[in-house]
Every structure is written in C-alpha cells, then in structure tokens.
Amino acid sequence: MNLWVDTLRWLHVIGATVLFGTGAGIAFFMLMAQRTGRADLVAHVAGTVVLADAIFTAMAVVVQPITGLLLAQAIGWPLSEGWIVLSLLLYVVTGLFWLPVVWIQIRIRNLARQAATENASLPAAEKRLFRIWFICGFPAFAAVLAILWLMVTRPEIGL
C-alpha cells in the first residue's frame, strides 16, 4: 500500500478505538460513580464525562466518516458495498442514541452539582435520567461493536 492509504487506515482505526474506548470508559466510570450514591462524586465524574465526550468522542465522530470516505475512495471500495452501507446505517443508529445521551449527561452533572452544593441526596430525576442514559448505551455500544466487526471482516453482504 502507499503512505496515504496507510495513514488513512491508521487514522480510521485510531478514531474507532477512541469511540470504543471512550464509550466503554465513560459507561464504566458513570456506573461506578452512580453506585456510590454520592452527589459530589457523581457531579465530578459526570463533569469529566461531559468533557471527555466533547473532546474525544465528538472529534472521533467527525473524523470517522471523513477518513472512512477517503479510505474507501483511495482503495476503490464503492460506498454501495454492503458492509459499508450497513456500517453507515449502524453509525447513524449510534448517533441517534449518543445525541440524547450527551444532553442527559449534562443534566445529570447539573443535578448532581446542585445536590452536592445543597448537601442533599441525588434527586429522583437524576436517578431516572441515569437509567435512561444507561439503557441508551446498550444499542449504541452494540452498534459500535458491529461496525468494528464489519470493518475488520468486510463480509460480502448483498443489497
């Protein structure tokens, strides 16, 4: 291969790794913080999660389709290739779950900060939002795993 294709492939893999790793890490730390029931800890972790999503996840979300498109063009894969179409559909599914989760994370952070400032327990609204946040993570994470599998195996999928 040439340097351009190798660089695009590397950037695409790094982007996928960031999406997978940040998603798994965020889910783990949010769950562990929530389990403590401590408003101050939930506020701190949720604040870090919001920042990580803004820096890492958002950047990878932008880089992935760009590097994927350029890589497909450089290699000569048509965008109508079944595994590419399915990957793009799953990418949209992931985004449909991720966008509300971003808003929920900000709301969780704000509710937890308010509770911590008032030396109060986490409110019921925060706990309800966390459950929604957690549930939204399953289809989004499954879609990311499926996309990774499609990227690695590039199966023949007739459309």
PDB file of C-alpha atoms in Angstrom:
ATOM      1  CA  MET A   1       0.000   0.000   0.000  1.00  0.00           C
ATOM      2  CA  ASN A   2       1.009   3.575  -0.160  1.00  0.00           C
ATOM      3  CA  LEU A   3       1.612   6.063   2.618  1.00  0.00           C
ATOM      4  CA  TRP A   4      -1.707   7.865   2.004  1.00  0.00           C
ATOM      5  CA  VAL A   5      -3.783   4.682   2.382  1.00  0.00           C
ATOM      6  CA  ASP A   6      -1.764   3.545   5.400  1.00  0.00           C
ATOM      7  CA  THR A   7      -2.208   6.949   7.055  1.00  0.00           C
ATOM      8  CA  LEU A   8      -5.965   6.973   6.383  1.00  0.00           C
ATOM      9  CA  ARG A   9      -6.309   3.422   7.677  1.00  0.00           C
ATOM     10  CA  TRP A  10      -4.331   4.310  10.817  1.00  0.00           C
ATOM     11  CA  LEU A  11      -6.433   7.442  11.453  1.00  0.00           C
ATOM     12  CA  HIS A  12      -9.627   5.448  10.908  1.00  0.00           C
ATOM     13  CA  VAL A  13      -8.521   2.744  13.350  1.00  0.00           C
ATOM     14  CA  ILE A  14      -7.490   5.375  15.912  1.00  0.00           C
ATOM     15  CA  GLY A  15     -10.923   7.016  15.561  1.00  0.00           C
ATOM     16  CA  ALA A  16     -12.684   3.679  16.020  1.00  0.00           C
ATOM     17  CA  THR A  17     -10.516   2.925  19.026  1.00  0.00           C
ATOM     18  CA  VAL A  18     -11.343   6.290  20.587  1.00  0.00           C
ATOM     19  CA  LEU A  19     -15.088   5.745  20.036  1.00  0.00           C
ATOM     20  CA  PHE A  20     -14.965   2.256  21.513  1.00  0.00           C
ATOM     21  CA  GLY A  21     -12.599   3.062  24.380  1.00  0.00           C
ATOM     22  CA  THR A  22     -14.182   6.343  25.388  1.00  0.00           C
ATOM     23  CA  GLY A  23     -17.649   4.785  25.287  1.00  0.00           C
ATOM     24  CA  ALA A  24     -16.617   1.828  27.430  1.00  0.00           C
ATOM     25  CA  GLY A  25     -14.666   4.010  29.863  1.00  0.00           C
ATOM     26  CA  ILE A  26     -17.422   6.578  30.231  1.00  0.00           C
ATOM     27  CA  ALA A  27     -20.010   3.868  30.876  1.00  0.00           C
ATOM     28  CA  PHE A  28     -17.820   2.188  33.488  1.00  0.00           C
ATOM     29  CA  PHE A  29     -16.980   5.336  35.441  1.00  0.00           C
ATOM     30  CA  MET A  30     -20.524   6.725  35.320  1.00  0.00           C
ATOM     31  CA  LEU A  31     -21.888   3.408  36.600  1.00  0.00           C
ATOM     32  CA  MET A  32     -19.314   3.203  39.396  1.00  0.00           C
ATOM     33  CA  ALA A  33     -19.971   6.797  40.473  1.00  0.00           C
ATOM     34  CA  GLN A  34     -23.732   6.291  40.387  1.00  0.00           C
ATOM     35  CA  ARG A  35     -23.446   3.190  42.564  1.00  0.00           C
ATOM     36  CA  THR A  36     -21.897   5.265  45.375  1.00  0.00           C
ATOM     37  CA  GLY A  37     -24.993   7.446  45.623  1.00  0.00           C
ATOM     38  CA  ARG A  38     -22.701  10.383  46.432  1.00  0.00           C
ATOM     39  CA  ALA A  39     -23.816  13.568  44.726  1.00  0.00           C
ATOM     40  CA  ASP A  40     -20.321  15.100  44.864  1.00  0.00           C
ATOM     41  CA  LEU A  41     -18.736  12.074  43.200  1.00  0.00           C
ATOM     42  CA  VAL A  42     -21.459  11.781  40.543  1.00  0.00           C
ATOM     43  CA  ALA A  43     -21.088  15.516  39.818  1.00  0.00           C
ATOM     44  CA  HIS A  44     -17.322  15.200  39.417  1.00  0.00           C
ATOM     45  CA  VAL A  45     -17.430  12.082  37.233  1.00  0.00           C
ATOM     46  CA  ALA A  46     -20.320  13.373  35.110  1.00  0.00           C
ATOM     47  CA  GLY A  47     -18.401  16.617  34.587  1.00  0.00           C
ATOM     48  CA  THR A  48     -15.380  14.649  33.414  1.00  0.00           C
ATOM     49  CA  VAL A  49     -17.597  12.512  31.166  1.00  0.00           C
ATOM     50  CA  VAL A  50     -19.145  15.597  29.537  1.00  0.00           C
ATOM     51  CA  LEU A  51     -15.649  16.978  28.904  1.00  0.00           C
ATOM     52  CA  ALA A  52     -14.344  13.659  27.525  1.00  0.00           C
ATOM     53  CA  ASP A  53     -17.317  13.371  25.187  1.00  0.00           C
ATOM     54  CA  ALA A  54     -16.779  16.932  23.967  1.00  0.00           C
ATOM     55  CA  ILE A  55     -13.075  16.406  23.319  1.00  0.00           C
ATOM     56  CA  PHE A  56     -12.628  12.769  22.334  1.00  0.00           C
ATOM     57  CA  THR A  57     -15.965  11.360  21.219  1.00  0.00           C
ATOM     58  CA  ALA A  58     -17.070  14.413  19.241  1.00  0.00           C
ATOM     59  CA  MET A  59     -13.716  14.578  17.442  1.00  0.00           C
ATOM     60  CA  ALA A  60     -13.852  10.876  16.572  1.00  0.00           C
ATOM     61  CA  VAL A  61     -17.459  11.219  15.416  1.00  0.00           C
ATOM     62  CA  VAL A  62     -16.298  13.815  12.876  1.00  0.00           C
ATOM     63  CA  VAL A  63     -13.082  12.034  11.864  1.00  0.00           C
ATOM     64  CA  GLN A  64     -14.614   8.586  11.283  1.00  0.00           C
ATOM     65  CA  PRO A  65     -16.834   9.332   8.285  1.00  0.00           C
ATOM     66  CA  ILE A  66     -14.184  11.565   6.706  1.00  0.00           C
ATOM     67  CA  THR A  67     -11.382   9.017   6.996  1.00  0.00           C
ATOM     68  CA  GLY A  68     -13.770   6.211   6.028  1.00  0.00           C
ATOM     69  CA  LEU A  69     -14.882   8.020   2.867  1.00  0.00           C
ATOM     70  CA  LEU A  70     -11.320   8.930   1.896  1.00  0.00           C
ATOM     71  CA  LEU A  71     -10.108   5.407   2.628  1.00  0.00           C
ATOM     72  CA  ALA A  72     -12.871   3.821   0.551  1.00  0.00           C
ATOM     73  CA  GLN A  73     -12.062   6.160  -2.337  1.00  0.00           C
ATOM     74  CA  ALA A  74      -8.316   5.546  -2.076  1.00  0.00           C
ATOM     75  CA  ILE A  75      -8.741   1.757  -2.036  1.00  0.00           C
ATOM     76  CA  GLY A  76     -11.514   1.739  -4.622  1.00  0.00           C
ATOM     77  CA  TRP A  77     -14.322   0.368  -2.482  1.00  0.00           C
ATOM     78  CA  PRO A  78     -17.706   1.577  -3.713  1.00  0.00           C
ATOM     79  CA  LEU A  79     -19.819   3.167  -0.992  1.00  0.00           C
ATOM     80  CA  SER A  80     -22.621   0.846  -2.137  1.00  0.00           C
ATOM     81  CA  GLU A  81     -20.608  -2.125  -0.826  1.00  0.00           C
ATOM     82  CA  GLY A  82     -22.932  -3.977   1.576  1.00  0.00           C
ATOM     83  CA  TRP A  83     -20.674  -3.893   4.621  1.00  0.00           C
ATOM     84  CA  ILE A  84     -20.053  -0.154   4.122  1.00  0.00           C
ATOM     85  CA  VAL A  85     -23.775   0.599   3.804  1.00  0.00           C
ATOM     86  CA  LEU A  86     -24.525  -1.443   6.926  1.00  0.00           C
ATOM     87  CA  SER A  87     -21.676   0.265   8.805  1.00  0.00           C
ATOM     88  CA  LEU A  88     -23.038   3.681   7.876  1.00  0.00           C
ATOM     89  CA  LEU A  89     -26.554   2.715   8.979  1.00  0.00           C
ATOM     90  CA  LEU A  90     -25.205   1.446  12.296  1.00  0.00           C
ATOM     91  CA  TYR A  91     -23.203   4.670  12.640  1.00  0.00           C
ATOM     92  CA  VAL A  92     -26.449   6.633  12.324  1.00  0.00           C
ATOM     93  CA  VAL A  93     -28.093   4.353  14.917  1.00  0.00           C
ATOM     94  CA  THR A  94     -25.180   5.021  17.272  1.00  0.00           C
ATOM     95  CA  GLY A  95     -25.574   8.764  16.740  1.00  0.00           C
ATOM     96  CA  LEU A  96     -29.310   8.634  17.383  1.00  0.00           C
ATOM     97  CA  PHE A  97     -28.602   7.172  20.820  1.00  0.00           C
ATOM     98  CA  TRP A  98     -25.488   9.264  21.524  1.00  0.00           C
ATOM     99  CA  LEU A  99     -27.001  12.711  20.938  1.00  0.00           C
ATOM    100  CA  PRO A 100     -29.677  12.414  23.653  1.00  0.00           C
ATOM    101  CA  VAL A 101     -27.096  10.811  25.950  1.00  0.00           C
ATOM    102  CA  VAL A 102     -24.935  13.941  25.678  1.00  0.00           C
ATOM    103  CA  TRP A 103     -27.852  16.084  26.842  1.00  0.00           C
ATOM    104  CA  ILE A 104     -28.646  13.577  29.624  1.00  0.00           C
ATOM    105  CA  GLN A 105     -25.016  13.620  30.851  1.00  0.00           C
ATOM    106  CA  ILE A 106     -25.094  17.396  31.110  1.00  0.00           C
ATOM    107  CA  ARG A 107     -28.396  17.248  33.006  1.00  0.00           C
ATOM    108  CA  ILE A 108     -27.053  14.523  35.349  1.00  0.00           C
ATOM    109  CA  ARG A 109     -23.957  16.624  36.013  1.00  0.00           C
ATOM    110  CA  ASN A 110     -26.047  19.707  36.774  1.00  0.00           C
ATOM    111  CA  LEU A 111     -28.491  17.885  39.048  1.00  0.00           C
ATOM    112  CA  ALA A 112     -25.645  16.199  40.922  1.00  0.00           C
ATOM    113  CA  ARG A 113     -23.771  19.502  41.295  1.00  0.00           C
ATOM    114  CA  GLN A 114     -26.881  21.139  42.700  1.00  0.00           C
ATOM    115  CA  ALA A 115     -27.417  18.271  45.149  1.00  0.00           C
ATOM    116  CA  ALA A 116     -23.749  18.379  46.201  1.00  0.00           C
ATOM    117  CA  THR A 117     -23.896  22.149  46.737  1.00  0.00           C
ATOM    118  CA  GLU A 118     -27.023  21.760  48.872  1.00  0.00           C
ATOM    119  CA  ASN A 119     -25.515  18.752  50.677  1.00  0.00           C
ATOM    120  CA  ALA A 120     -28.560  16.775  49.563  1.00  0.00           C
ATOM    121  CA  SER A 121     -29.119  13.304  48.137  1.00  0.00           C
ATOM    122  CA  LEU A 122     -29.260  12.747  44.417  1.00  0.00           C
ATOM    123  CA  PRO A 123     -32.775  13.642  43.269  1.00  0.00           C
ATOM    124  CA  ALA A 124     -35.146  11.110  41.731  1.00  0.00           C
ATOM    125  CA  ALA A 125     -34.903  12.967  38.408  1.00  0.00           C
ATOM    126  CA  GLU A 126     -31.149  12.306  38.291  1.00  0.00           C
ATOM    127  CA  LYS A 127     -31.637   8.619  39.007  1.00  0.00           C
ATOM    128  CA  ARG A 128     -34.326   8.368  36.304  1.00  0.00           C
ATOM    129  CA  LEU A 129     -32.073  10.123  33.795  1.00  0.00           C
ATOM    130  CA  PHE A 130     -29.210   7.797  34.649  1.00  0.00           C
ATOM    131  CA  ARG A 131     -31.409   4.753  33.944  1.00  0.00           C
ATOM    132  CA  ILE A 132     -32.347   6.185  30.534  1.00  0.00           C
ATOM    133  CA  TRP A 133     -28.679   7.034  29.891  1.00  0.00           C
ATOM    134  CA  PHE A 134     -27.624   3.504  30.812  1.00  0.00           C
ATOM    135  CA  ILE A 135     -30.307   1.856  28.662  1.00  0.00           C
ATOM    136  CA  CYS A 136     -29.385   4.010  25.643  1.00  0.00           C
ATOM    137  CA  GLY A 137     -25.824   2.773  25.941  1.00  0.00           C
ATOM    138  CA  PHE A 138     -26.650  -0.828  25.061  1.00  0.00           C
ATOM    139  CA  PRO A 139     -27.850  -0.373  21.472  1.00  0.00           C
ATOM    140  CA  ALA A 140     -25.227   2.297  20.805  1.00  0.00           C
ATOM    141  CA  PHE A 141     -22.407   0.121  22.119  1.00  0.00           C
ATOM    142  CA  ALA A 142     -23.708  -2.939  20.272  1.00  0.00           C
ATOM    143  CA  ALA A 143     -23.798  -0.901  17.056  1.00  0.00           C
ATOM    144  CA  VAL A 144     -20.185   0.202  17.576  1.00  0.00           C
ATOM    145  CA  LEU A 145     -19.121  -3.410  18.146  1.00  0.00           C
ATOM    146  CA  ALA A 146     -20.940  -4.452  14.970  1.00  0.00           C
ATOM    147  CA  ILE A 147     -19.260  -1.663  12.997  1.00  0.00           C
ATOM    148  CA  LEU A 148     -15.848  -2.781  14.261  1.00  0.00           C
ATOM    149  CA  TRP A 149     -16.633  -6.345  13.186  1.00  0.00           C
ATOM    150  CA  LEU A 150     -17.736  -5.127   9.742  1.00  0.00           C
ATOM    151  CA  MET A 151     -14.578  -3.036   9.362  1.00  0.00           C
ATOM    152  CA  VAL A 152     -12.325  -5.952  10.216  1.00  0.00           C
ATOM    153  CA  THR A 153     -14.109  -8.738   8.314  1.00  0.00           C
ATOM    154  CA  ARG A 154     -15.633  -6.794   5.394  1.00  0.00           C
ATOM    155  CA  PRO A 155     -18.157  -9.572   4.714  1.00  0.00           C
ATOM    156  CA  GLU A 156     -19.999  -9.979   1.431  1.00  0.00           C
ATOM    157  CA  ILE A 157     -23.452  -8.501   2.062  1.00  0.00           C
ATOM    158  CA  GLY A 158     -25.775  -8.337  -0.899  1.00  0.00           C
ATOM    159  CA  LEU A 159     -28.109  -5.391  -1.024  1.00  0.00           C
TER     160      LEU A 159
END
